[in-house]
XYZ file of C-alpha atoms in Angstrom:
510
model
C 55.786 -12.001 -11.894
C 52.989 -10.304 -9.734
C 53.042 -9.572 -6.628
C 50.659 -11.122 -4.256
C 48.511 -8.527 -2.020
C 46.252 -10.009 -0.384
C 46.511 -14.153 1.280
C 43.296 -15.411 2.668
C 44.864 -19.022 4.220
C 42.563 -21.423 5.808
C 39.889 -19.107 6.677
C 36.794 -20.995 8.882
C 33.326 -19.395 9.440
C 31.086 -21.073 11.630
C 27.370 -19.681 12.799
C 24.545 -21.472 14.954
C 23.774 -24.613 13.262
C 25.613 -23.524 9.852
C 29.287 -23.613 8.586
C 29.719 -20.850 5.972
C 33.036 -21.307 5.085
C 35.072 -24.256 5.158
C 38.912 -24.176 5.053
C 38.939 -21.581 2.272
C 41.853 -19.958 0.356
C 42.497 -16.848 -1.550
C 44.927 -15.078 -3.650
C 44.475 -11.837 -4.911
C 47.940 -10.403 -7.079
C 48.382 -6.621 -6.728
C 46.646 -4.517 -9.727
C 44.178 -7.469 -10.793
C 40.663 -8.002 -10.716
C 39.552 -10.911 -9.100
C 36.136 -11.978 -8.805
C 34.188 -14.230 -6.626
C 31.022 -16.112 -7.609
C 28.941 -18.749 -6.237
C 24.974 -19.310 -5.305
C 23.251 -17.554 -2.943
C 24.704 -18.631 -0.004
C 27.533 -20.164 -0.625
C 29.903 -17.796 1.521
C 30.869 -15.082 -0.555
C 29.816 -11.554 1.163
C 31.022 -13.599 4.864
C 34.311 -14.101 3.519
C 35.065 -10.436 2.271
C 33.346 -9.405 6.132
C 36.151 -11.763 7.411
C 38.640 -9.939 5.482
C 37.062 -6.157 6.287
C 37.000 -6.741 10.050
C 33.210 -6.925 9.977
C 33.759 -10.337 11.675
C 36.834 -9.349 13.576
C 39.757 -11.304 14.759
C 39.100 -13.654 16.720
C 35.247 -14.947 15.606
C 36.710 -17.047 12.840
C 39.832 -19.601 11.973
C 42.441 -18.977 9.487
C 45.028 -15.931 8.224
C 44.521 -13.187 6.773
C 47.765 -12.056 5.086
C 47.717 -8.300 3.523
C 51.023 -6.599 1.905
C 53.296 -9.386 3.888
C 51.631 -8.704 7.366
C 49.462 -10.897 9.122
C 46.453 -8.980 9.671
C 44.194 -9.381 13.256
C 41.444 -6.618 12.402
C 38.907 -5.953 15.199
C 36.628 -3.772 13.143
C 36.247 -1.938 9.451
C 38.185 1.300 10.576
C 41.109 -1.097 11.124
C 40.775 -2.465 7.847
C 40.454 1.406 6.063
C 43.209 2.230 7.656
C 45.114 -0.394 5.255
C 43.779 0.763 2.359
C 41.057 -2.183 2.760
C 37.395 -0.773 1.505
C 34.042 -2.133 0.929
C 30.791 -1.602 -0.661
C 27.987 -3.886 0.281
C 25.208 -5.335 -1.420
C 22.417 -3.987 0.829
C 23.066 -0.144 0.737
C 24.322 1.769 4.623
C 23.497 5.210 3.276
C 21.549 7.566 6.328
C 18.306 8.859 3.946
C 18.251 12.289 6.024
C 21.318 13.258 5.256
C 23.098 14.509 1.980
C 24.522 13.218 -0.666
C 27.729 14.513 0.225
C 26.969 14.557 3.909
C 27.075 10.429 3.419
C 29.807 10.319 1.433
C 32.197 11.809 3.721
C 30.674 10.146 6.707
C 33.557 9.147 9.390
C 35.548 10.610 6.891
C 35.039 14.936 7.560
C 36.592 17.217 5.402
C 38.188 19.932 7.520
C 40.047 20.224 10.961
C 38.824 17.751 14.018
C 36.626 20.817 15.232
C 35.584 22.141 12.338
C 34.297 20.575 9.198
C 34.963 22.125 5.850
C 31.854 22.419 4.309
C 32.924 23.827 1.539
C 35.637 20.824 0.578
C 32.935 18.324 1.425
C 30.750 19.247 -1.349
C 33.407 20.187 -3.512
C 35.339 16.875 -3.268
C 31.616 15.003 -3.492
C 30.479 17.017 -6.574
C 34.058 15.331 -8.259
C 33.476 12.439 -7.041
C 30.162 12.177 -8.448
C 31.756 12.905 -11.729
C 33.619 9.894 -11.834
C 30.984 7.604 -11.344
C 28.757 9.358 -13.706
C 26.127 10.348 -11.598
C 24.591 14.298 -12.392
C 22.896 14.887 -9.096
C 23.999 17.936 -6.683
C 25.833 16.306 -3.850
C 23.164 18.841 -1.894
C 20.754 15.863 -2.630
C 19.412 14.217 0.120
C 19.662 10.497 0.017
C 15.771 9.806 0.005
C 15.534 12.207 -2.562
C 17.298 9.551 -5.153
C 16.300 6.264 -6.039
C 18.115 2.865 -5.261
C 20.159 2.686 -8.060
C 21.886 6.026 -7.502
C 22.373 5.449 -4.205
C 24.640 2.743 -5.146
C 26.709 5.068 -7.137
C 26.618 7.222 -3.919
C 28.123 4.343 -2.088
C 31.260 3.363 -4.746
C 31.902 7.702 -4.822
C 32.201 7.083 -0.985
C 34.553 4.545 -0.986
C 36.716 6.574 -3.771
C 36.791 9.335 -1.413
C 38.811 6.967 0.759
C 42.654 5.945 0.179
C 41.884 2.592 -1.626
C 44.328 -0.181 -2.091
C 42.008 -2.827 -2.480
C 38.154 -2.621 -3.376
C 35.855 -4.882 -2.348
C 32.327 -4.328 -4.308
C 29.801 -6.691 -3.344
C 27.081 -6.815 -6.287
C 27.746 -3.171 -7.104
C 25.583 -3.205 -10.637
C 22.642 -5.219 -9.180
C 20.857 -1.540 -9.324
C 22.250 -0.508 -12.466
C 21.338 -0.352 -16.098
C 23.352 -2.149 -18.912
C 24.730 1.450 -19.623
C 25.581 2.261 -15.944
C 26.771 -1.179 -15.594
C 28.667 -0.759 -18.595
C 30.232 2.640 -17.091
C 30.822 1.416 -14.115
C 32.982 -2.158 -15.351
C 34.725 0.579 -17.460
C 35.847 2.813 -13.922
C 37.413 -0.728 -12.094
C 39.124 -1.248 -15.808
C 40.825 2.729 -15.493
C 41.445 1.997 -12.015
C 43.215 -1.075 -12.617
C 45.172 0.875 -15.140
C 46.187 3.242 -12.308
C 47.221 0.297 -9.653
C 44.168 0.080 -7.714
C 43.033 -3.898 -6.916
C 39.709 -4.659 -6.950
C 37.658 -7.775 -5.707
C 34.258 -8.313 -7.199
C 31.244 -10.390 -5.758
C 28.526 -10.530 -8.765
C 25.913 -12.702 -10.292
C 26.389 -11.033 -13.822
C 28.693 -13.408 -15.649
C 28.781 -11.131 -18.647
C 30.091 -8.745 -16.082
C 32.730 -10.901 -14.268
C 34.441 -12.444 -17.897
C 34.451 -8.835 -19.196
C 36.390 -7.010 -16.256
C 37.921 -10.230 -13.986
C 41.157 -11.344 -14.278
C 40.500 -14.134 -12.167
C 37.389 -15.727 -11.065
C 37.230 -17.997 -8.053
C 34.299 -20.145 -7.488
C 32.547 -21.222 -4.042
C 30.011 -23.661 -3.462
C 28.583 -24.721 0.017
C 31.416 -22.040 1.790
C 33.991 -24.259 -0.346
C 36.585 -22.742 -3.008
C 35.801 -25.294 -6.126
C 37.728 -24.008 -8.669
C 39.848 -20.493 -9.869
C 40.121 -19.762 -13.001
C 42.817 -17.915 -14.824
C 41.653 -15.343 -17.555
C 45.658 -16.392 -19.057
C 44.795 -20.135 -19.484
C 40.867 -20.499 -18.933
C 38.115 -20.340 -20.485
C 35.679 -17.406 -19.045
C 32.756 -19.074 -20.619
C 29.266 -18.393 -18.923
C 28.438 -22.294 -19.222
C 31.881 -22.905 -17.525
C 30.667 -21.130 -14.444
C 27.504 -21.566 -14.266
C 28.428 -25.526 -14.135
C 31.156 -24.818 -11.546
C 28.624 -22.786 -9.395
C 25.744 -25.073 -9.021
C 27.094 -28.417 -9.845
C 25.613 -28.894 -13.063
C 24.643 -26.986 -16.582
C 21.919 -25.075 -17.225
C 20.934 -25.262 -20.448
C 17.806 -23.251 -20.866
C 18.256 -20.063 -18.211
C 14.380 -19.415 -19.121
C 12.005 -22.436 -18.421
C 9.266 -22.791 -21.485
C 5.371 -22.399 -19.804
C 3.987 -26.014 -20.977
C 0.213 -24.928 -20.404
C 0.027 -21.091 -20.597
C -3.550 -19.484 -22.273
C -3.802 -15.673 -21.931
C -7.613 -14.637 -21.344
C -9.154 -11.361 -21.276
C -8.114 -8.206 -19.509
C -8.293 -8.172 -15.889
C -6.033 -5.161 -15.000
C -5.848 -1.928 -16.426
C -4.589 1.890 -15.968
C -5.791 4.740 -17.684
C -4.122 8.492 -17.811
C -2.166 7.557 -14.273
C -0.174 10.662 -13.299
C 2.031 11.125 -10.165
C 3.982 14.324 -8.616
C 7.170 14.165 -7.365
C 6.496 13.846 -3.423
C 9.164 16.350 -2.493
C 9.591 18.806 -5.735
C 6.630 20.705 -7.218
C 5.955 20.737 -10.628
C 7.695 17.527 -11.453
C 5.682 14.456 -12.769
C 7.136 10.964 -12.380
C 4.415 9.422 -14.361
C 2.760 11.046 -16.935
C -0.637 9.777 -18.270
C 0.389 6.480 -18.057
C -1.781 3.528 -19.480
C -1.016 0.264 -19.850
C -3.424 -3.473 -19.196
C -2.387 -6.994 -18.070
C -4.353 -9.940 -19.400
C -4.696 -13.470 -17.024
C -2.300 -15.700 -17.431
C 0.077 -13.192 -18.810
C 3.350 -11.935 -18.047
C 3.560 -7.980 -18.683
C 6.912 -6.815 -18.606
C 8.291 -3.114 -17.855
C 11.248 -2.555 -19.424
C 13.147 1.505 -19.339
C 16.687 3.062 -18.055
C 16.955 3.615 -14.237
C 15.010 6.860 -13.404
C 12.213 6.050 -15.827
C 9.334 6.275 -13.318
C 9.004 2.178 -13.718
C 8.897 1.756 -9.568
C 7.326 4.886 -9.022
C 4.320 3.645 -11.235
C 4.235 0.013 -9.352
C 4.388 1.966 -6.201
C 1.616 4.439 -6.486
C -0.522 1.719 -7.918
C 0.324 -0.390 -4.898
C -1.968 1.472 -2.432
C -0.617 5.131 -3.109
C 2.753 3.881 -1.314
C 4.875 6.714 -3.602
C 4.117 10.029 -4.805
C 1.793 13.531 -4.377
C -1.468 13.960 -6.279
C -2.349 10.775 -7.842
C -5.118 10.602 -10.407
C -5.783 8.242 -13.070
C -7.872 5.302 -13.020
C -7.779 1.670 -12.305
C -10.373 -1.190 -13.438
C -10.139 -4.838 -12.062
C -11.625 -7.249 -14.379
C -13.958 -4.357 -15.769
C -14.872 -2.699 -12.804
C -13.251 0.249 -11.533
C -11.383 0.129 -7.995
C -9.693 2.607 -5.971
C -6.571 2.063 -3.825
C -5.987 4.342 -1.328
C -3.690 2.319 0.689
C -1.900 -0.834 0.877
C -4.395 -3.306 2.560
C -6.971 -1.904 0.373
C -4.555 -3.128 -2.680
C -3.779 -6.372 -1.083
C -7.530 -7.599 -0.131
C -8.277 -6.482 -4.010
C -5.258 -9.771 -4.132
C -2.892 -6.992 -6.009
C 0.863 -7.647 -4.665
C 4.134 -5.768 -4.607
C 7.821 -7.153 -4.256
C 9.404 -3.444 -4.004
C 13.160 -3.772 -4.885
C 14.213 -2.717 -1.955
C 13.708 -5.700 0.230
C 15.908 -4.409 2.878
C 14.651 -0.959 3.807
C 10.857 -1.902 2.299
C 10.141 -5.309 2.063
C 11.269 -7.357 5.329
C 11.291 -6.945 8.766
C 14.799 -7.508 9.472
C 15.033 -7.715 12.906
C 12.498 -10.523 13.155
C 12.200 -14.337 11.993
C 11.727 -16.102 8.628
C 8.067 -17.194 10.400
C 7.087 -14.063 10.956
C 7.868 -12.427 7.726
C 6.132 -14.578 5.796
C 2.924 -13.835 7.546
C 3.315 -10.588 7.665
C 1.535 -9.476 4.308
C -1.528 -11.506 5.460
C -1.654 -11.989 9.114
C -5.708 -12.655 8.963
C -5.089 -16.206 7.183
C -2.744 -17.580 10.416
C -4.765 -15.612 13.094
C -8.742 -16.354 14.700
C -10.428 -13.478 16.357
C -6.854 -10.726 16.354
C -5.041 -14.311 18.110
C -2.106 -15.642 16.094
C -1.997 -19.488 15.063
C 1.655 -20.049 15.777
C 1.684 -23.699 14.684
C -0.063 -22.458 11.347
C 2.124 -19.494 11.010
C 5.428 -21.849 11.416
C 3.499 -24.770 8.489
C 3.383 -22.089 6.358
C 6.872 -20.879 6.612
C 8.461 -24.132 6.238
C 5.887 -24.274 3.214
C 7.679 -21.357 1.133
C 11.194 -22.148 2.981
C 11.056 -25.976 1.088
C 8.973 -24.333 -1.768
C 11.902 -20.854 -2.747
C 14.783 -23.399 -1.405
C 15.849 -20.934 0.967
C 19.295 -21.699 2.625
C 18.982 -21.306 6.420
C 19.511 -21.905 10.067
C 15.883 -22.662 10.640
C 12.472 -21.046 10.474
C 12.990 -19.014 13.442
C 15.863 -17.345 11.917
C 16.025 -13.832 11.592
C 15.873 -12.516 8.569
C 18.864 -9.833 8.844
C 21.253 -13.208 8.864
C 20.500 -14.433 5.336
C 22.218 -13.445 2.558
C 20.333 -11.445 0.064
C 19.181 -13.764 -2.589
C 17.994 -15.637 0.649
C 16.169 -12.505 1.812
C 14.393 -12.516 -1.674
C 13.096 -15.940 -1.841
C 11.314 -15.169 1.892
C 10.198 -11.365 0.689
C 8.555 -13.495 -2.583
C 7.295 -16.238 -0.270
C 5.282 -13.179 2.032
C 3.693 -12.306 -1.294
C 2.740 -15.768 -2.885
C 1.218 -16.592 1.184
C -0.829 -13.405 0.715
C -2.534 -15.658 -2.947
C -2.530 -12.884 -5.293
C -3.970 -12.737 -8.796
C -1.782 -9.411 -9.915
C 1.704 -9.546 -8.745
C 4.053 -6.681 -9.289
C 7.814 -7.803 -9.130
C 9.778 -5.196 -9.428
C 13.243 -6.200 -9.903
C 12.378 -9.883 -8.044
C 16.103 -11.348 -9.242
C 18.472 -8.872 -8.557
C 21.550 -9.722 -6.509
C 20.286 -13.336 -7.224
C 22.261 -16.350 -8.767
C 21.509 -18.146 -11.884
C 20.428 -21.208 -10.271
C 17.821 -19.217 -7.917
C 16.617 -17.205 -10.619
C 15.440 -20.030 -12.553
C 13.812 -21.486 -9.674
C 11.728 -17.789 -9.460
C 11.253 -17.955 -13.699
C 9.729 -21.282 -12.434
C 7.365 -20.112 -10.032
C 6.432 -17.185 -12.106
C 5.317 -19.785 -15.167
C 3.690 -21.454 -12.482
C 1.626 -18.386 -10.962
C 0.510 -17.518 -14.818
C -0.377 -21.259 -16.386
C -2.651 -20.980 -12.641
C -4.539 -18.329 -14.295
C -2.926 -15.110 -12.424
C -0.712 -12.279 -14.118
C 2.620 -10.620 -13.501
C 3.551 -7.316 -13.929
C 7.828 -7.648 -14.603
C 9.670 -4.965 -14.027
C 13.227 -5.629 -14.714
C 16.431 -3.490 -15.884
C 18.033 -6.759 -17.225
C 16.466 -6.747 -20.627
C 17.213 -10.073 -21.373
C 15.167 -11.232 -18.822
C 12.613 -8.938 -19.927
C 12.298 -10.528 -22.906
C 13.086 -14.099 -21.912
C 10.129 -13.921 -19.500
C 7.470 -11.488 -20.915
C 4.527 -12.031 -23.132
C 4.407 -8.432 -24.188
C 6.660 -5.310 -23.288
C 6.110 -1.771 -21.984
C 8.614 0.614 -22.733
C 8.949 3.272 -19.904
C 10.420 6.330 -20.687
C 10.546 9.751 -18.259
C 7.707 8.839 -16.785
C 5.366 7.521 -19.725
C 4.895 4.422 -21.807
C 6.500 5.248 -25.229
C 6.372 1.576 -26.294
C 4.312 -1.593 -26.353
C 5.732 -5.024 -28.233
C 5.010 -8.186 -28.486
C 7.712 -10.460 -26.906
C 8.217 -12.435 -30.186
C 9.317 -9.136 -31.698
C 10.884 -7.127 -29.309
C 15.150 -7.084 -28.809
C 17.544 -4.644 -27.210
C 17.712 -2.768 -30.024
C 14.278 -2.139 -30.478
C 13.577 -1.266 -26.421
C 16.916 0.978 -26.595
C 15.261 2.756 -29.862
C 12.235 3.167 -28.534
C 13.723 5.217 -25.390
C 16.035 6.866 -27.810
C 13.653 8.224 -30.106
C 11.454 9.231 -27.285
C 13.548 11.690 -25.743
C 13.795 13.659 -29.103
């Protein structure tokens, strides 16, 4: 019989105005992988704080029993110290620094005056190995995109004496093949003892690696399942999750008519910002008809954000040339209100560091990518500015406090539905969604598929850029395959698959 590690017993969460989790339970067996699903929301990422220290002792009801002790932790260092580590969804890496600078953060290599520089980098550079990422650990952070950064972050917490690892939506930045590597490092470490707890959205993911899966709902535990006696089945889940089944996971547009070309690039090549000679997109064209959905499909590193980026007002990269036309006529972009009164948008995937204002409210946010529509003569319209952000609060179904709420509080998916909500308020006709439902469960994503049919049967186009090729091609009307930092590809939904994307990229590099 196994034995139990960690005991999570009548654990209570209460903020301002909100009760995030309500008499749970937990049971986690030593050398198992348990995983914890549920909507945006529903109390997942609070409960593993609870049981990190993030909340400490004291802010919240229940026991927290760990290896037979009762546990009172006042902060994450006491929870390290047990062997307790966690990676979060929303990424705590310092950009000026190196890669292996960051990873052994708290944690120096060396004597307690001197740091061993030489270990630091050495022990990063293996590290790195094991989560398959190539970069020197002499990288700096900002140097890297998002989705290696989160391979940063899981090499951190390996440089740590783990007992128990907590990974919070670690493949949300990850292809299917780093994904795939990645599921394939918690199997090998299961093999070697280690016990692993897993927060994701990915159901493919969770039945392929999870022993267990325990389901939450409304900061409730509804139902775990048993990999032994139950059935992993995505519809299973999904109907445990959100109350109900979801039969089609992309809604059908019921009055969608693609018209003529109204955005396109021609020969679009960007440098590398920081390293000379090194293009990130190179002669790039592609075009986006209205009322269509154009989606950008490619392996992480491809230049796919890098293009959206340097369209969007020159926001990434060194020399920029190339040209773009809007509905025939050329236009030039040199920075981001220029792109946003031409009613071009960008959701950057990096709503955290990019895309919100953390420190201030829901209201506020919203606004924020078009201040001029809530404001007379440079004076704010507070009343209008609060209508319009319970508008897109009612309209994304975003869980929260209030209006007034800052934004740092939600949970991610609920930071996504108000980044998306700043963009629709702004009334674009090209919006660029670059990776719009990661970290996002099934339930909200369809709401988003929704309001993307709705955008394009309105007359306005999308530009998709997602690594999660089945969404690609559940949502898309036609497909550009990115490759090193050119288009290598262009299908037709009806007759694009995996297969053909992955060939595409394959037979590109040769």
């Amino acid at each position: 019989m196994a034995k139990t590690l960690l005991e999570m017993r009548h654990i209570t969460k209460t903020f301002p105005g909100v009760k995030a989790l309500d008499d749970v339970n937990l049971k986690v067996d030593e050398g198992e992988i348990h995983a914890l699903v549920g909507e945006n929301g529903a109390g997942k990422s609070t409960l593993m704080s609870v049981l990190s220290g993030i909340y400490p002792f004291g802010t919240y009801s229940g026991d927290i029993i760990y290896n037979g002790n009762i546990c009172k932790f006042q902060n994450i260092k006491d929870s390290e110290k047990c062997g307790i580590v966690i990676i979060h969804q929303e990424l705590a890496l310092v950009p000026l620094l190196t890669i292996g600078e960051n990873m052994f953060l708290g944690n120096e290599q060396g004597t307690k005056t001197k740091i061993d520089w030489a270990k630091t980098y050495s022990k990063a550079d293996e590290l790195l190995k094991k989560v398959g990422l190539k970069d020197s650990s002499h990288t700096l952070i900002k140097d890297i995109g998002v989705g290696k950064q989160q391979l940063v972050e899981i090499a951190k917490a390996m440089g740590k004496n783990v007992k128990l690892l907590i990974l919070d939506e670690p493949t949300a930045s990850l292809n299917d093949t780093e994904a795939k590597h990645l599921l394939d490092l918690l199997l090998e470490f299961k093999k070697q003892g280690m016990t692993s707890i897993l927060i994701s959205h990915k159901l493919n993911e969770v039945s392929y690696v999870a022993d267990k899966i325990t389901v939450i709902r409304d900061g409730r535990v509804i139902q775990t399942m048993d990999k032994a006696s139950d059935s992993f089945s995505e519809d299973n889940i999904i109907s445990a999750m959100v109350g109900r089944s979801i039969t089609d996971r992309f809604p059908k547009r019921t009055n969608s008519k693609i018209g003529e070309i109204c955005f396109e690039v021609k020969d679009w090549c960007v440098d590398h910002p920081v390293f000379d000679g090194i293009k990130v997109c190179d002669h790039v064209n592609f075009n986006v008809r209205k009322g269509e959905v154009v989606g950008i499909s490619g392996l992480m590193g491809a230049g796919r954000t890098e293009l959206a980026m340097s369209i969007f007002g020159h926001s990434y990269g060194a020399n920029i040339r190339g040209q773009i036309f809007l509905n025939g006529k050329e236009v030039k972009f040199p920075n981001v209100k220029t792109a946003i009164n031409h009613h071009i948008a960008y959701v950057t995937e990096d709503r955290k560091g990019n895309g919100l204002i953390l420190s201030e409210s829901i209201s506020r946010n919203t606004s924020s990518a078009k201040p001029e529509k809530i404001s007379k003569h440079g004076i704010v319209d507070f009343d209008k500015e609060r209508e319009v952000a319970r508008f897109y609060v009612k309209e994304m179904h975003t869980k929260c406090a209030s209006i007034e709420e800052n934004v740092g509080n939600l949970s991610g998916g609920n930071m996504q539905k108000v980044l998306l909500g700043k963009w629709l308020f702004a009334d674009p006709d090209i919006l660029i969604l670059d990776e719009p439902t990661r970290g996002i469960d099934v339930g909200a994503k369809y709401e988003i598929y929704c309001i993307i049919n709705k955008m394009v049967e309105e007359g306005k186009s999308v530009i998709f850029i997602s690594s999660e090729m089945p969404e690609v091609l559940g949502m898309s009307d036609r497909i550009y395959v990115m490759n090193e930092g050119r288009m290598v590809a262009e299908l037709p939904a009806k007759e694009a698959s995996q297969e053909k994307i992955m060939t595409c990229i394959i037979n590109s590099g040769k």
